[in-house]
Amino acid sequence: MDKFVIKGGYRLTGEVEISGAKNAGLPLMSACLLTDKECVLEGIPNLKDIETMGKLLTSFGSEIERDKKGNLKIKTVKIKNHEAPYDLVRTMRASVLALGPLVARDGVAKISMPGGCAIGDRPINLHINALKKMGAKIEQSHGYIIATAKRLKGAKIYFDTQTVTGTENIIMAGVLAKGETIIENAAKEPEVVDLVNFLKKMGAKIEGEGTSVIRIEGVDSLGSACHRVIPDRIEAGTYIIATAATCGNVLIKNCEMDHLDALEQKLVEAGVTIQREKNGVRVIGKREIKSVDITTMPYPGFPTDLQAQFMAFMTIAKGLSVIRETIFENRFIHVSELKRMGADITIKDRNAIVKGVEGLNGAPVMVSDLRAGAALVIAGLIAEGETEVLRIYHLDRGYEAMEKKLSKLGAKIKRLKE
Ligand code: EPZ
């Protein structure tokens, strides 16, 4: 396994290019199962999760290749296998995104239950109940969900909780269903809108994306399409926070700042300068940072996927910051590691109270999940001395060439064998 060794205390300066969005690329790839024509996806990043989704699609019978421009060409003439095996699903929960397309395209899907992960139980009951309402027969046996339907029929679906992949799964189920599907309390994330934009290019009839009510009129078949994935707002947010935390000055390129309104507001409140320039967004940190409170919420609220990174930043702010996590029940695993680096954090239920300290000190720390790992890297960048970040395979799932991008910005970071 690899580790990062970081020597802290260096400001980030220069410019960084943000890659395509992991959490848009995954549903876009899965949506290619809905047609037997070739689709082209541009700007899909080189990440472990993307590679895993590629393996999954190939196992279903898709032909996938990256051309020399890095575009992903996906063609699924026939579904040869309808099963997503446990060994793939357990490494990437987003495999559940194959459920809707497989049932919609071919009337059957056998997906291993993803099981929980470090940040929470991560049930998929909302996905399953919605498919049942659309006429799918659902069995559960030996850890698998088996969904079958002659042809799904449109239904009115109300999600008790806003679910991103649940909304994406049901949109993909609805595009080939008979009749109209209405999703109420739909997720409004930009990644959902990006998926809908791609499906519309394929011939799907959808409206309301980006709002809490999405209507899908089923069609008989979908055609080919070419689509460039949106920039990764969570990767962008991570580099923005890292720049602020190191009191740096960085131009973030290929960044859709309108997808990060909640983060921008909180950073400006803390004293950070964010200015839009012609080819990117400039972030300028400040020595004296004010503590600010955040509460994670579904989009457009403060993203749960930036909670850990923002907490790392708040460890050296002036004052008290209350960080409330409302989406996942166990997303404070990074707290104990930050405390080993000298942070002053107290957890009370879903709240982490962060009291700013003079500075952090480097230490060996362990990554538990993708975004907690990003928080520990940020802590290493600001800590005095050396920080070893272990189990960085979690980071490789969602951050393309992280050590290269950070080194280019002046960070002292090396990838070594553990
Ligand atoms: C997506 O996960 C993202 N992953 C996550 O990013 C992100 O943290 C999450 O949305 C929230 O924004 C991808 O898009 C691939 P949810 P998802 O369904 O869809 C509960 C990262 O770091 N729920 O929106 O799995 C659930 O337990 C990852 O890139 C049910 O109860 O999350 C949670 O409390 C981590 N039943 C809440 O809803 C269900 O059937 C939101 O989860 C589904 C969800």
Tab-separated table of C-alpha atoms and ligand atoms in Angstrom:
chain	number	residue	atom	x	y	z
A	1	MET	CA	0.000	0.000	0.000
A	2	ASP	CA	1.170	3.582	-0.681
A	3	LYS	CA	1.474	6.504	1.710
A	4	PHE	CA	2.008	10.239	1.415
A	5	VAL	CA	4.834	11.939	3.305
A	6	ILE	CA	4.150	15.658	3.662
A	7	LYS	CA	6.423	18.375	5.046
A	8	GLY	CA	4.072	21.086	6.279
A	9	GLY	CA	4.338	24.875	6.327
A	10	TYR	CA	4.451	25.708	2.618
A	11	ARG	CA	1.902	28.067	1.067
A	12	LEU	CA	0.131	26.789	-2.085
A	13	THR	CA	0.690	29.128	-5.037
A	14	GLY	CA	0.294	28.920	-8.811
A	15	GLU	CA	-2.549	27.282	-10.662
A	16	VAL	CA	-4.295	23.887	-10.653
A	17	GLU	CA	-6.616	22.276	-13.228
A	18	ILE	CA	-9.703	20.523	-11.800
A	19	SER	CA	-10.579	17.122	-13.304
A	20	GLY	CA	-13.994	15.864	-14.403
A	21	ALA	CA	-16.470	14.988	-11.667
A	22	LYS	CA	-16.235	11.445	-10.262
A	23	ASN	CA	-19.828	11.568	-8.997
A	24	ALA	CA	-21.110	12.644	-12.401
A	25	GLY	CA	-18.863	10.317	-14.401
A	26	LEU	CA	-20.138	7.220	-12.586
A	27	PRO	CA	-23.864	7.705	-13.412
A	28	LEU	CA	-22.949	8.882	-16.942
A	29	MET	CA	-21.082	5.617	-17.547
A	30	SER	CA	-23.964	3.605	-16.143
A	31	ALA	CA	-26.444	5.473	-18.366
A	32	CYS	CA	-24.599	4.117	-21.435
A	33	LEU	CA	-26.200	0.726	-20.615
A	34	LEU	CA	-29.551	2.208	-21.690
A	35	THR	CA	-28.708	2.123	-25.413
A	36	ASP	CA	-27.110	-0.312	-27.858
A	37	LYS	CA	-25.451	2.607	-29.655
A	38	GLU	CA	-21.942	3.951	-28.981
A	39	CYS	CA	-21.677	6.856	-26.532
A	40	VAL	CA	-18.673	9.125	-26.005
A	41	LEU	CA	-17.888	10.677	-22.617
A	42	GLU	CA	-15.274	13.446	-22.520
A	43	GLY	CA	-13.243	14.613	-19.526
A	44	ILE	CA	-13.838	11.468	-17.449
A	45	PRO	CA	-11.000	11.408	-14.878
A	46	ASN	CA	-8.506	8.565	-14.357
A	47	LEU	CA	-9.663	7.327	-10.949
A	48	LYS	CA	-9.952	3.968	-9.226
A	49	ASP	CA	-13.745	4.255	-8.991
A	50	ILE	CA	-14.011	5.048	-12.719
A	51	GLU	CA	-11.812	2.022	-13.472
A	52	THR	CA	-14.066	-0.144	-11.269
A	53	MET	CA	-17.192	1.103	-13.055
A	54	GLY	CA	-15.480	0.276	-16.355
A	55	LYS	CA	-14.811	-3.288	-15.149
A	56	LEU	CA	-18.443	-3.583	-14.074
A	57	LEU	CA	-19.793	-2.418	-17.444
A	58	THR	CA	-17.401	-4.752	-19.258
A	59	SER	CA	-18.701	-7.647	-17.136
A	60	PHE	CA	-22.233	-6.745	-18.313
A	61	GLY	CA	-21.071	-6.906	-21.966
A	62	SER	CA	-20.080	-3.303	-22.743
A	63	GLU	CA	-17.132	-2.562	-25.032
A	64	ILE	CA	-15.144	0.285	-23.477
A	65	GLU	CA	-12.054	2.067	-24.748
A	66	ARG	CA	-10.291	5.346	-24.018
A	67	ASP	CA	-9.200	6.980	-27.266
A	68	LYS	CA	-5.945	8.914	-27.569
A	69	LYS	CA	-7.699	12.132	-26.537
A	70	GLY	CA	-8.728	10.367	-23.310
A	71	ASN	CA	-12.409	10.200	-24.294
A	72	LEU	CA	-14.315	7.165	-23.065
A	73	LYS	CA	-16.180	5.253	-25.803
A	74	ILE	CA	-18.826	2.862	-24.449
A	75	LYS	CA	-21.023	0.562	-26.539
A	76	THR	CA	-23.328	-2.131	-25.179
A	77	VAL	CA	-24.839	-3.970	-28.135
A	78	LYS	CA	-26.210	-6.712	-25.886
A	79	ILE	CA	-26.289	-7.272	-22.143
A	80	LYS	CA	-24.517	-10.606	-21.675
A	81	ASN	CA	-24.527	-10.718	-17.876
A	82	HIS	CA	-26.897	-9.003	-15.465
A	83	GLU	CA	-24.994	-9.560	-12.235
A	84	ALA	CA	-22.840	-7.044	-10.335
A	85	PRO	CA	-20.664	-9.268	-8.126
A	86	TYR	CA	-19.924	-8.591	-4.459
A	87	ASP	CA	-16.165	-8.293	-4.994
A	88	LEU	CA	-16.725	-5.273	-7.252
A	89	VAL	CA	-19.694	-3.741	-5.423
A	90	ARG	CA	-17.989	-3.837	-2.009
A	91	THR	CA	-15.126	-1.720	-3.376
A	92	MET	CA	-17.485	0.790	-4.919
A	93	ARG	CA	-21.002	1.401	-3.645
A	94	ALA	CA	-21.846	3.396	-6.769
A	95	SER	CA	-22.182	0.001	-8.514
A	96	VAL	CA	-25.789	0.274	-7.332
A	97	LEU	CA	-26.191	2.721	-10.255
A	98	ALA	CA	-26.366	-0.308	-12.558
A	99	LEU	CA	-29.694	-1.333	-11.018
A	100	GLY	CA	-31.979	1.128	-12.809
A	101	PRO	CA	-30.377	0.881	-16.263
A	102	LEU	CA	-30.200	-2.951	-16.300
A	103	VAL	CA	-33.868	-3.368	-15.342
A	104	ALA	CA	-34.919	-0.608	-17.748
A	105	ARG	CA	-32.881	-1.997	-20.666
A	106	ASP	CA	-33.254	-5.731	-20.162
A	107	GLY	CA	-35.808	-6.383	-17.428
A	108	VAL	CA	-33.403	-8.001	-14.979
A	109	ALA	CA	-30.615	-6.979	-12.597
A	110	LYS	CA	-28.803	-8.911	-9.888
A	111	ILE	CA	-26.785	-6.529	-7.756
A	112	SER	CA	-24.914	-7.405	-4.596
A	113	MET	CA	-26.163	-5.371	-1.642
A	114	PRO	CA	-23.437	-2.740	-1.240
A	115	GLY	CA	-23.288	-3.047	2.534
A	116	GLY	CA	-22.229	-0.195	4.770
A	117	CYS	CA	-18.992	1.757	4.696
A	118	ALA	CA	-16.890	3.791	7.126
A	119	ILE	CA	-19.228	6.813	7.063
A	120	GLY	CA	-22.498	5.023	7.605
A	121	ASP	CA	-24.926	2.200	6.954
A	122	ARG	CA	-25.734	3.513	3.467
A	123	PRO	CA	-29.029	1.624	2.876
A	124	ILE	CA	-30.634	1.460	-0.590
A	125	ASN	CA	-34.233	0.966	0.567
A	126	LEU	CA	-35.379	4.119	-1.256
A	127	HIS	CA	-33.989	2.833	-4.562
A	128	ILE	CA	-35.698	-0.545	-4.066
A	129	ASN	CA	-39.098	0.793	-2.946
A	130	ALA	CA	-39.195	3.136	-5.930
A	131	LEU	CA	-38.436	0.317	-8.390
A	132	LYS	CA	-41.181	-1.755	-6.752
A	133	LYS	CA	-43.626	1.110	-7.340
A	134	MET	CA	-42.554	1.029	-11.008
A	135	GLY	CA	-43.590	-2.622	-11.225
A	136	ALA	CA	-40.279	-4.387	-10.607
A	137	LYS	CA	-40.369	-7.655	-8.670
A	138	ILE	CA	-37.655	-7.507	-6.007
A	139	GLU	CA	-36.132	-10.535	-4.283
A	140	GLN	CA	-33.297	-10.500	-1.801
A	141	SER	CA	-31.179	-13.611	-1.458
A	142	HIS	CA	-27.607	-14.445	-0.431
A	143	GLY	CA	-26.739	-10.760	-0.164
A	144	TYR	CA	-28.066	-9.929	-3.619
A	145	ILE	CA	-30.970	-7.818	-4.855
A	146	ILE	CA	-32.664	-9.416	-7.840
A	147	ALA	CA	-34.974	-7.027	-9.701
A	148	THR	CA	-37.100	-8.215	-12.625
A	149	ALA	CA	-39.762	-6.502	-14.755
A	150	LYS	CA	-41.242	-7.192	-18.180
A	151	ARG	CA	-41.312	-3.435	-18.735
A	152	LEU	CA	-41.192	-0.857	-15.941
A	153	LYS	CA	-44.170	1.453	-15.752
A	154	GLY	CA	-44.123	5.114	-14.814
A	155	ALA	CA	-45.084	5.915	-11.215
A	156	LYS	CA	-45.213	8.786	-8.759
A	157	ILE	CA	-42.245	8.414	-6.387
A	158	TYR	CA	-41.752	10.387	-3.191
A	159	PHE	CA	-38.297	10.101	-1.554
A	160	ASP	CA	-38.476	10.501	2.268
A	161	THR	CA	-34.809	11.542	2.149
A	162	GLN	CA	-33.096	13.292	-0.739
A	163	THR	CA	-30.900	10.603	-2.254
A	164	VAL	CA	-28.410	11.402	-5.027
A	165	THR	CA	-27.881	7.923	-6.489
A	166	GLY	CA	-31.488	7.028	-5.661
A	167	THR	CA	-32.682	9.935	-7.826
A	168	GLU	CA	-30.195	8.972	-10.551
A	169	ASN	CA	-31.260	5.313	-10.495
A	170	ILE	CA	-34.959	6.138	-10.820
A	171	ILE	CA	-34.381	8.698	-13.572
A	172	MET	CA	-32.517	5.978	-15.519
A	173	ALA	CA	-35.301	3.495	-14.779
A	174	GLY	CA	-37.961	5.974	-15.905
A	175	VAL	CA	-36.471	6.971	-19.277
A	176	LEU	CA	-37.475	3.615	-20.855
A	177	ALA	CA	-40.533	2.911	-18.693
A	178	LYS	CA	-44.080	2.950	-20.071
A	179	GLY	CA	-45.718	6.265	-19.160
A	180	GLU	CA	-44.711	9.116	-16.879
A	181	THR	CA	-42.554	8.908	-13.738
A	182	ILE	CA	-42.628	11.778	-11.263
A	183	ILE	CA	-39.940	12.016	-8.580
A	184	GLU	CA	-40.769	14.255	-5.628
A	185	ASN	CA	-38.127	15.410	-3.145
A	186	ALA	CA	-35.567	14.618	-5.856
A	187	ALA	CA	-31.873	15.372	-5.301
A	188	LYS	CA	-30.823	18.664	-6.938
A	189	GLU	CA	-27.067	18.049	-7.126
A	190	PRO	CA	-25.251	19.285	-10.282
A	191	GLU	CA	-24.261	15.667	-10.949
A	192	VAL	CA	-27.966	14.750	-11.280
A	193	VAL	CA	-28.463	17.656	-13.728
A	194	ASP	CA	-25.387	16.516	-15.707
A	195	LEU	CA	-26.850	13.005	-16.011
A	196	VAL	CA	-30.184	14.425	-17.237
A	197	ASN	CA	-28.392	16.593	-19.816
A	198	PHE	CA	-26.690	13.468	-21.182
A	199	LEU	CA	-29.919	11.416	-21.195
A	200	LYS	CA	-31.728	14.207	-23.066
A	201	LYS	CA	-28.993	14.128	-25.736
A	202	MET	CA	-29.747	10.380	-26.035
A	203	GLY	CA	-33.426	11.215	-26.667
A	204	ALA	CA	-34.894	11.001	-23.172
A	205	LYS	CA	-37.836	13.224	-22.218
A	206	ILE	CA	-37.103	14.767	-18.798
A	207	GLU	CA	-37.920	18.067	-17.094
A	208	GLY	CA	-37.441	19.615	-13.653
A	209	GLU	CA	-33.835	18.536	-13.158
A	210	GLY	CA	-32.172	20.660	-10.477
A	211	THR	CA	-35.505	21.134	-8.702
A	212	SER	CA	-37.237	18.839	-6.198
A	213	VAL	CA	-39.767	17.555	-8.760
A	214	ILE	CA	-38.478	15.706	-11.822
A	215	ARG	CA	-40.835	14.382	-14.532
A	216	ILE	CA	-39.743	11.662	-16.977
A	217	GLU	CA	-41.858	10.601	-19.988
A	218	GLY	CA	-40.726	7.086	-20.967
A	219	VAL	CA	-39.638	6.421	-24.574
A	220	ASP	CA	-39.120	3.103	-26.399
A	221	SER	CA	-35.402	3.453	-27.026
A	222	LEU	CA	-32.454	5.816	-26.675
A	223	GLY	CA	-29.705	6.682	-29.144
A	224	SER	CA	-26.031	7.610	-29.026
A	225	ALA	CA	-24.687	10.848	-27.558
A	226	CYS	CA	-21.441	12.640	-26.823
A	227	HIS	CA	-21.069	14.529	-23.539
A	228	ARG	CA	-18.373	16.334	-21.549
A	229	VAL	CA	-18.626	15.695	-17.808
A	230	ILE	CA	-18.899	18.704	-15.449
A	231	PRO	CA	-15.870	19.679	-13.334
A	232	ASP	CA	-15.520	17.941	-9.965
A	233	ARG	CA	-16.889	20.451	-7.436
A	234	ILE	CA	-15.639	18.379	-4.494
A	235	GLU	CA	-12.091	18.176	-5.868
A	236	ALA	CA	-12.291	21.923	-6.570
A	237	GLY	CA	-13.586	22.590	-3.051
A	238	THR	CA	-10.756	20.503	-1.618
A	239	TYR	CA	-8.060	22.551	-3.406
A	240	ILE	CA	-9.842	25.803	-2.552
A	241	ILE	CA	-9.853	24.894	1.149
A	242	ALA	CA	-6.220	23.699	0.983
A	243	THR	CA	-5.211	27.066	-0.537
A	244	ALA	CA	-7.085	28.969	2.175
A	245	ALA	CA	-5.626	26.778	4.935
A	246	THR	CA	-2.023	27.344	3.774
A	247	CYS	CA	-2.653	31.075	3.341
A	248	GLY	CA	-1.880	30.583	-0.327
A	249	ASN	CA	-2.807	32.236	-3.601
A	250	VAL	CA	-3.983	29.837	-6.326
A	251	LEU	CA	-5.918	30.077	-9.587
A	252	ILE	CA	-8.322	27.115	-9.723
A	253	LYS	CA	-8.977	26.293	-13.400
A	254	ASN	CA	-11.928	24.332	-14.853
A	255	CYS	CA	-13.900	25.128	-11.711
A	256	GLU	CA	-17.669	25.802	-11.795
A	257	MET	CA	-17.850	28.109	-8.753
A	258	ASP	CA	-21.643	28.352	-9.080
A	259	HIS	CA	-21.724	24.728	-7.865
A	260	LEU	CA	-19.981	25.835	-4.641
A	261	ASP	CA	-22.075	28.780	-3.391
A	262	ALA	CA	-22.374	27.447	0.171
A	263	LEU	CA	-18.609	26.870	0.457
A	264	GLU	CA	-17.840	30.285	-1.043
A	265	GLN	CA	-20.083	32.045	1.447
A	266	LYS	CA	-18.475	30.289	4.421
A	267	LEU	CA	-14.912	30.949	3.212
A	268	VAL	CA	-15.636	34.649	2.645
A	269	GLU	CA	-17.146	34.816	6.150
A	270	ALA	CA	-13.889	33.312	7.465
A	271	GLY	CA	-11.868	36.021	5.697
A	272	VAL	CA	-10.776	34.255	2.499
A	273	THR	CA	-10.823	36.148	-0.820
A	274	ILE	CA	-12.524	34.371	-3.740
A	275	GLN	CA	-12.453	36.193	-7.055
A	276	ARG	CA	-13.587	35.035	-10.464
A	277	GLU	CA	-11.044	35.663	-13.240
A	278	LYS	CA	-11.328	35.034	-16.967
A	279	ASN	CA	-9.878	31.511	-16.860
A	280	GLY	CA	-10.669	30.376	-13.371
A	281	VAL	CA	-11.317	31.270	-9.748
A	282	ARG	CA	-8.580	32.861	-7.655
A	283	VAL	CA	-8.400	31.949	-3.976
A	284	ILE	CA	-6.342	34.106	-1.609
A	285	GLY	CA	-5.860	33.013	1.976
A	286	LYS	CA	-5.359	35.215	4.995
A	287	ARG	CA	-3.257	34.780	8.167
A	288	GLU	CA	-6.020	35.664	10.653
A	289	ILE	CA	-8.934	33.326	9.835
A	290	LYS	CA	-12.266	33.588	11.687
A	291	SER	CA	-14.013	30.432	12.905
A	292	VAL	CA	-17.354	29.868	11.151
A	293	ASP	CA	-20.124	27.288	11.709
A	294	ILE	CA	-21.316	24.895	9.007
A	295	THR	CA	-24.194	22.429	8.721
A	296	THR	CA	-24.048	19.857	5.939
A	297	MET	CA	-27.213	19.682	3.820
A	298	PRO	CA	-28.323	18.286	0.463
A	299	TYR	CA	-27.462	20.570	-2.480
A	300	PRO	CA	-27.409	23.585	-2.579
A	301	GLY	CA	-26.474	23.357	1.109
A	302	PHE	CA	-22.931	22.868	2.383
A	303	PRO	CA	-21.774	19.530	0.901
A	304	THR	CA	-21.113	16.670	3.304
A	305	ASP	CA	-18.211	15.705	1.011
A	306	LEU	CA	-16.387	18.916	2.031
A	307	GLN	CA	-17.140	18.708	5.772
A	308	ALA	CA	-13.908	16.957	6.759
A	309	GLN	CA	-11.739	19.256	4.650
A	310	PHE	CA	-13.393	22.360	6.085
A	311	MET	CA	-12.915	21.004	9.602
A	312	ALA	CA	-9.164	20.622	8.986
A	313	PHE	CA	-9.117	24.291	7.991
A	314	MET	CA	-11.084	25.377	11.077
A	315	THR	CA	-8.570	23.703	13.441
A	316	ILE	CA	-6.290	26.768	13.094
A	317	ALA	CA	-8.984	29.489	12.866
A	318	LYS	CA	-9.547	32.044	15.613
A	319	GLY	CA	-12.477	31.054	17.826
A	320	LEU	CA	-15.014	28.219	17.955
A	321	SER	CA	-16.517	26.514	14.885
A	322	VAL	CA	-19.529	24.206	15.225
A	323	ILE	CA	-19.620	21.644	12.424
A	324	ARG	CA	-22.909	19.784	12.140
A	325	GLU	CA	-23.113	16.645	9.963
A	326	THR	CA	-26.723	15.857	9.033
A	327	ILE	CA	-26.294	13.478	6.077
A	328	PHE	CA	-24.236	10.536	7.361
A	329	GLU	CA	-24.289	9.108	10.871
A	330	ASN	CA	-20.579	8.412	11.179
A	331	ARG	CA	-18.697	11.042	9.253
A	332	PHE	CA	-16.384	12.278	12.042
A	333	ILE	CA	-13.773	9.512	11.789
A	334	HIS	CA	-11.150	12.085	10.805
A	335	VAL	CA	-11.620	13.888	14.158
A	336	SER	CA	-9.466	11.481	16.179
A	337	GLU	CA	-6.646	11.711	13.620
A	338	LEU	CA	-6.815	15.530	13.573
A	339	LYS	CA	-6.651	15.521	17.382
A	340	ARG	CA	-3.464	13.446	17.221
A	341	MET	CA	-2.022	16.346	15.221
A	342	GLY	CA	-2.929	18.780	18.009
A	343	ALA	CA	-6.423	19.886	16.989
A	344	ASP	CA	-8.906	20.747	19.756
A	345	ILE	CA	-12.223	19.103	18.753
A	346	THR	CA	-15.114	17.841	20.881
A	347	ILE	CA	-17.907	15.711	19.420
A	348	LYS	CA	-21.452	16.069	20.763
A	349	ASP	CA	-23.925	13.872	18.787
A	350	ARG	CA	-23.926	15.169	15.216
A	351	ASN	CA	-21.841	18.236	16.136
A	352	ALA	CA	-18.071	18.663	16.188
A	353	ILE	CA	-16.949	21.734	18.154
A	354	VAL	CA	-13.599	22.909	16.819
A	355	LYS	CA	-11.608	25.308	18.992
A	356	GLY	CA	-8.898	27.015	16.956
A	357	VAL	CA	-5.297	26.331	18.038
A	358	GLU	CA	-2.030	28.101	17.205
A	359	GLY	CA	-0.932	25.322	14.870
A	360	LEU	CA	-0.921	21.558	14.202
A	361	ASN	CA	2.066	19.238	14.397
A	362	GLY	CA	2.892	16.500	11.944
A	363	ALA	CA	2.149	12.854	12.851
A	364	PRO	CA	1.507	9.481	11.180
A	365	VAL	CA	-2.256	9.331	10.440
A	366	MET	CA	-4.566	6.733	8.904
A	367	VAL	CA	-7.139	7.398	6.155
A	368	SER	CA	-10.571	5.810	6.721
A	369	ASP	CA	-12.492	7.166	3.739
A	370	LEU	CA	-11.977	9.324	0.685
A	371	ARG	CA	-12.858	12.743	2.085
A	372	ALA	CA	-11.389	12.134	5.556
A	373	GLY	CA	-8.169	11.399	3.673
A	374	ALA	CA	-8.363	14.758	1.935
A	375	ALA	CA	-8.805	16.422	5.330
A	376	LEU	CA	-5.667	14.710	6.660
A	377	VAL	CA	-3.657	15.838	3.639
A	378	ILE	CA	-4.786	19.439	4.265
A	379	ALA	CA	-3.831	19.061	7.946
A	380	GLY	CA	-0.407	17.769	6.858
A	381	LEU	CA	0.075	20.775	4.575
A	382	ILE	CA	-0.493	23.183	7.492
A	383	ALA	CA	1.186	21.173	10.281
A	384	GLU	CA	4.654	21.924	11.562
A	385	GLY	CA	6.983	19.035	10.645
A	386	GLU	CA	6.324	15.788	8.806
A	387	THR	CA	2.986	13.965	8.384
A	388	GLU	CA	2.689	10.413	7.056
A	389	VAL	CA	-0.759	9.758	5.546
A	390	LEU	CA	-1.328	5.989	5.411
A	391	ARG	CA	-3.815	3.961	3.260
A	392	ILE	CA	-4.043	6.554	0.510
A	393	TYR	CA	-5.750	4.036	-1.782
A	394	HIS	CA	-8.921	5.707	-0.479
A	395	LEU	CA	-7.703	8.978	-2.016
A	396	ASP	CA	-6.870	7.358	-5.348
A	397	ARG	CA	-10.578	6.553	-5.675
A	398	GLY	CA	-11.529	10.214	-6.008
A	399	TYR	CA	-8.512	12.473	-6.541
A	400	GLU	CA	-6.620	12.317	-9.838
A	401	ALA	CA	-2.824	12.646	-9.375
A	402	MET	CA	-3.240	14.446	-6.050
A	403	GLU	CA	0.439	14.519	-5.094
A	404	LYS	CA	1.405	15.802	-8.557
A	405	LYS	CA	-1.154	18.616	-8.434
A	406	LEU	CA	-0.109	19.601	-4.903
A	407	SER	CA	3.646	19.448	-5.680
A	408	LYS	CA	3.071	21.754	-8.650
A	409	LEU	CA	1.487	24.207	-6.189
A	410	GLY	CA	4.583	24.142	-3.991
A	411	ALA	CA	3.586	21.502	-1.446
A	412	LYS	CA	6.359	19.194	-0.163
A	413	ILE	CA	4.582	15.874	-0.701
A	414	LYS	CA	5.889	12.458	-1.814
A	415	ARG	CA	4.113	9.175	-2.570
A	416	LEU	CA	6.084	6.244	-1.058
A	417	LYS	CA	5.487	2.537	-0.540
A	418	GLU	CA	4.096	1.959	2.986
B	1	EPZ	C1	-23.806	10.299	-3.110
B	1	EPZ	O1	-23.888	9.117	-2.346
B	1	EPZ	C2	-22.318	10.541	-3.342
B	1	EPZ	N1	-21.755	9.427	-4.108
B	1	EPZ	C3	-21.597	10.683	-2.005
B	1	EPZ	O2	-20.236	10.984	-2.283
B	1	EPZ	C4	-22.221	11.852	-1.239
B	1	EPZ	O3	-21.610	11.961	0.026
B	1	EPZ	C5	-23.727	11.614	-1.073
B	1	EPZ	O4	-24.340	11.420	-2.370
B	1	EPZ	C6	-24.428	12.783	-0.393
B	1	EPZ	O5	-24.229	13.951	-1.139
B	1	EPZ	C7	-21.984	9.368	-5.444
B	1	EPZ	O6	-22.654	10.202	-6.022
B	1	EPZ	C8	-21.370	8.207	-6.164
B	1	EPZ	P1	-27.441	9.553	-0.699
B	1	EPZ	P2	-25.332	8.395	-2.136
B	1	EPZ	O7	-28.262	8.431	-1.219
B	1	EPZ	O8	-26.190	8.615	-3.296
B	1	EPZ	C9	-29.798	7.950	3.083
B	1	EPZ	C10	-17.901	10.743	-2.099
B	1	EPZ	O9	-17.128	10.979	-1.156
B	1	EPZ	N2	-30.384	6.933	2.173
B	1	EPZ	O10	-27.669	10.919	-1.246
B	1	EPZ	O11	-25.048	6.990	-1.700
B	1	EPZ	C11	-28.299	7.746	3.281
B	1	EPZ	O12	-28.053	6.797	4.298
B	1	EPZ	C12	-19.231	10.068	-1.817
B	1	EPZ	O13	-17.681	11.041	-3.299
B	1	EPZ	C13	-31.326	6.044	2.679
B	1	EPZ	O14	-31.660	6.079	3.862
B	1	EPZ	O15	-25.901	9.194	-0.893
B	1	EPZ	C14	-27.834	9.133	3.669
B	1	EPZ	O16	-28.081	9.336	5.048
B	1	EPZ	C15	-19.380	9.691	-0.353
B	1	EPZ	N3	-31.871	5.107	1.848
B	1	EPZ	C16	-28.756	10.054	2.864
B	1	EPZ	O17	-29.877	9.235	2.464
B	1	EPZ	C17	-31.522	5.040	0.516
B	1	EPZ	O18	-32.079	4.187	-0.212
B	1	EPZ	C18	-28.121	10.631	1.597
B	1	EPZ	O19	-27.540	9.561	0.892
B	1	EPZ	C19	-30.559	5.957	0.021
B	1	EPZ	C20	-30.008	6.893	0.865
